[in-house]
């Protein structure tokens, strides 16, 4: 199956209110252009340098989403153009994004990444801290950053009940604070689990290999 065919069948399959982030990490510009020609405009990357190079080389109406772990010292490279940062998981990062956003006269949209997986390897703010973040309105300390939703990565497993448990936990946080904090996006679901994620209320999926084919490395 080609990139175009994969995308077209995804467009047919996804509910209308679910946004598709095409995860193009490690893939060449030509693959991104093929997806672009098929109508895709939102692309996700996990490395600052790679995303910035692609932003510079590719059409300017592409919306770039940073989905990978972000180091504070690299924030300055993406703030000028990034459309959404999914992976904000600590206050130090809020602080730096706020500082750079102010410097570049931008309002930067972010998702709070929350740890929902049992696996230790996954990043994310612990659920109790995320709860406190909203209860105590800690976002108010960062006026140039707007939290527009939540992101979570589930455990890498085929166990549907485990996936549901993790996705439902994030949906529940989204429901608790969504209205009071004007949260719009619930980013959960990848190639292997986006159907389950959508059944649990996701409205933004990050799909890589099911569009572009498998990667040789991450
Ligand atoms: C790589 C990646 C994805 C996409 O993974 P696939 O399994 O290829 O769909 C989604 N989200 C994050 C945070 C990623 O790093």
Coordinates of C-alpha atoms and ligand atoms in Angstrom, one line a residue:
X1 CA 0.0 0.0 0.0
X2 CA 1.2 3.5 -0.8
X3 CA 1.3 6.5 1.5
X4 CA -1.6 8.0 -0.4
X5 CA -3.7 4.8 -0.2
X6 CA -3.0 4.5 3.6
X7 CA -4.0 8.0 4.2
X8 CA -7.2 7.8 2.1
X9 CA -8.4 4.7 4.0
X10 CA -7.6 6.4 7.3
X11 CA -9.6 9.5 6.3
X12 CA -12.5 7.2 5.5
X13 CA -12.2 5.4 8.8
X14 CA -11.6 8.2 11.3
X15 CA -14.6 10.0 12.7
X16 CA -14.9 13.5 11.4
X17 CA -14.1 15.2 14.8
X18 CA -10.8 13.3 15.2
X19 CA -7.7 15.1 14.0
X20 CA -5.0 13.1 12.4
X21 CA -1.3 13.9 13.1
X22 CA 0.8 12.1 10.5
X23 CA 3.9 11.1 12.3
X24 CA 6.7 11.5 9.8
X25 CA 9.8 11.1 12.1
X26 CA 12.8 9.5 10.3
X27 CA 10.9 9.7 7.0
X28 CA 12.2 11.8 4.0
X29 CA 10.7 15.0 2.7
X30 CA 9.4 13.1 -0.4
X31 CA 7.2 10.9 1.8
X32 CA 5.8 14.0 3.5
X33 CA 5.1 15.6 0.2
X34 CA 3.2 12.6 -1.0
X35 CA 1.0 12.8 2.1
X36 CA 0.7 16.6 1.6
X37 CA -0.5 16.0 -2.0
X38 CA -3.1 13.6 -0.5
X39 CA -4.4 16.5 1.6
X40 CA -2.5 16.0 4.9
X41 CA -1.4 19.2 6.6
X42 CA -0.5 18.2 10.2
X43 CA 2.7 16.3 10.7
X44 CA 4.3 15.1 13.9
X45 CA 8.0 14.9 14.6
X46 CA 10.0 13.9 17.7
X47 CA 13.4 15.6 17.2
X48 CA 13.9 19.3 17.1
X49 CA 16.6 19.4 14.5
X50 CA 14.8 17.1 12.1
X51 CA 11.5 19.0 12.5
X52 CA 13.2 22.3 12.0
X53 CA 15.0 21.2 8.8
X54 CA 11.8 19.8 7.4
X55 CA 9.9 23.0 8.3
X56 CA 12.5 25.0 6.4
X57 CA 12.4 22.7 3.3
X58 CA 8.7 21.9 3.0
X59 CA 5.5 23.9 2.2
X60 CA 4.8 26.7 4.7
X61 CA 1.2 25.7 5.3
X62 CA 2.2 22.5 7.0
X63 CA 1.4 22.5 10.7
X64 CA 4.2 21.0 12.7
X65 CA 3.5 19.2 16.0
X66 CA 6.3 18.3 18.4
X67 CA 5.4 15.0 19.9
X68 CA 8.7 13.8 21.3
X69 CA 10.6 14.5 24.6
X70 CA 11.7 18.1 24.5
X71 CA 14.8 19.5 26.2
X72 CA 14.6 23.0 27.5
X73 CA 17.6 24.2 25.7
X74 CA 16.1 23.3 22.3
X75 CA 12.7 25.1 22.9
X76 CA 14.0 28.3 21.2
X77 CA 14.4 26.5 17.8
X78 CA 10.8 25.5 17.5
X79 CA 8.9 28.3 19.2
X80 CA 9.0 30.6 16.1
X81 CA 7.0 28.1 13.9
X82 CA 5.6 25.2 15.9
X83 CA 1.8 24.7 15.8
X84 CA 1.4 22.5 18.8
X85 CA 3.7 20.9 21.4
X86 CA 2.2 17.6 22.7
X87 CA 5.0 16.7 25.1
X88 CA 5.0 19.3 27.9
X89 CA 5.5 17.2 31.0
X90 CA 7.2 19.4 33.6
X91 CA 7.1 23.0 35.0
X92 CA 10.6 23.7 33.9
X93 CA 9.6 23.2 30.3
X94 CA 6.6 25.5 30.7
X95 CA 8.9 28.1 32.1
X96 CA 11.2 27.9 29.1
X97 CA 8.4 27.8 26.5
X98 CA 6.9 30.8 28.2
X99 CA 10.2 32.7 28.1
X100 CA 10.9 32.0 24.5
X101 CA 7.3 32.7 23.5
X102 CA 7.6 36.1 25.1
X103 CA 10.8 36.7 23.3
X104 CA 9.4 35.8 19.9
X105 CA 6.1 37.5 20.6
X106 CA 4.1 34.3 20.2
X107 CA 1.4 32.5 22.0
X108 CA 2.4 28.8 22.1
X109 CA -0.2 26.1 22.2
X110 CA 0.7 23.0 24.1
X111 CA -0.7 19.7 25.5
X112 CA 0.1 18.6 29.0
X113 CA 1.6 15.1 28.6
X114 CA 0.4 12.8 31.4
X115 CA 1.9 9.5 32.3
X116 CA -0.7 6.8 31.9
X117 CA 1.4 3.8 31.0
X118 CA 2.5 1.2 33.5
X119 CA 5.8 1.0 31.7
X120 CA 8.6 3.1 33.3
X121 CA 10.0 4.2 30.0
X122 CA 7.2 6.5 29.0
X123 CA 7.5 10.2 29.8
X124 CA 4.7 12.3 31.2
X125 CA 3.7 14.2 34.3
X126 CA 2.3 11.9 37.0
X127 CA -1.5 11.9 37.2
X128 CA -1.5 13.4 40.7
X129 CA 0.7 16.3 39.6
X130 CA -1.4 16.9 36.5
X131 CA -4.5 17.1 38.7
X132 CA -2.7 19.6 40.9
X133 CA -1.6 21.6 37.9
X134 CA -5.3 22.3 37.0
X135 CA -6.6 22.5 40.6
X136 CA -4.1 25.1 41.5
X137 CA -4.2 26.9 38.1
X138 CA -0.5 26.6 37.7
X139 CA -0.9 27.4 34.0
X140 CA -1.6 31.0 35.0
X141 CA 2.1 31.4 35.8
X142 CA 2.9 31.0 32.1
X143 CA 0.9 33.7 30.2
X144 CA 2.5 33.1 26.8
X145 CA 1.6 29.4 26.9
X146 CA -1.9 28.1 26.3
X147 CA -2.7 24.5 27.4
X148 CA -5.3 23.3 24.9
X149 CA -5.5 19.7 25.9
X150 CA -3.8 16.5 27.1
X151 CA -1.6 13.9 25.6
X152 CA -0.9 10.3 26.7
X153 CA 0.9 7.2 25.5
X154 CA -0.4 3.8 26.6
X155 CA 1.6 0.8 27.4
X156 CA 2.9 -1.1 24.3
X157 CA 0.6 -4.0 24.5
X158 CA -2.2 -5.9 22.7
X159 CA -4.2 -6.2 25.9
X160 CA -7.2 -4.2 25.1
X161 CA -8.4 -4.0 28.7
X162 CA -5.1 -2.6 29.8
X163 CA -5.2 0.0 27.0
X164 CA -8.7 1.0 27.9
X165 CA -7.8 1.4 31.5
X166 CA -5.0 3.8 30.7
X167 CA -6.9 5.8 28.0
X168 CA -10.0 6.0 30.3
X169 CA -7.8 7.5 33.1
X170 CA -6.7 10.3 30.8
X171 CA -10.3 10.8 29.4
X172 CA -11.5 11.2 33.0
X173 CA -8.9 13.9 33.7
X174 CA -10.0 15.6 30.5
X175 CA -13.6 15.5 31.6
X176 CA -12.8 16.8 35.0
X177 CA -10.9 19.9 33.9
X178 CA -11.9 20.2 30.3
X179 CA -14.6 22.8 30.7
X180 CA -13.0 24.9 33.5
X181 CA -9.7 25.0 31.6
X182 CA -11.0 25.2 28.0
X183 CA -9.3 22.0 26.9
X184 CA -10.0 21.0 23.3
X185 CA -7.7 18.2 22.4
X186 CA -7.3 14.7 23.8
X187 CA -4.2 13.3 22.0
X188 CA -4.1 9.6 22.4
X189 CA -3.7 6.7 20.0
X190 CA -0.9 5.5 17.6
X191 CA -0.9 3.0 14.8
X192 CA -1.4 0.0 17.1
X193 CA -4.0 1.4 19.4
X194 CA -5.8 4.4 17.8
X195 CA -9.1 2.5 17.4
X196 CA -9.2 1.7 21.1
X197 CA -8.1 5.3 21.9
X198 CA -11.0 6.7 19.8
X199 CA -13.4 4.4 21.5
X200 CA -12.2 6.0 24.8
X201 CA -12.8 9.5 23.6
X202 CA -9.6 10.6 21.8
X203 CA -10.0 13.4 19.3
X204 CA -6.4 13.5 18.1
X205 CA -4.5 10.5 16.9
X206 CA -0.7 10.4 16.2
X207 CA -0.2 7.8 13.4
X208 CA 3.1 7.0 11.9
X209 CA 3.8 3.5 10.6
X210 CA 0.3 2.8 9.5
X211 CA 0.7 5.7 7.0
X212 CA 4.4 5.7 6.1
X213 CA 5.4 2.1 6.7
X214 CA 7.6 0.8 9.4
X215 CA 10.7 2.8 10.6
X216 CA 14.2 1.4 10.7
X217 CA 15.0 3.4 13.8
X218 CA 13.3 6.0 16.1
Ligands
LIG1 C1 6.5 7.5 17.0 C2 5.4 8.1 17.8 C3 4.0 7.9 17.3 C4 3.6 7.1 16.1 O1 3.9 5.8 16.3 P1 3.4 4.7 15.2 O2 3.3 3.4 16.0 O3 4.4 4.6 14.2 O4 2.1 5.1 14.8 C5 3.0 8.5 18.1 N1 3.3 9.2 19.2 C6 4.6 9.4 19.6 C7 4.8 10.3 20.8 C8 5.6 8.9 18.9 O5 6.9 9.1 19.4

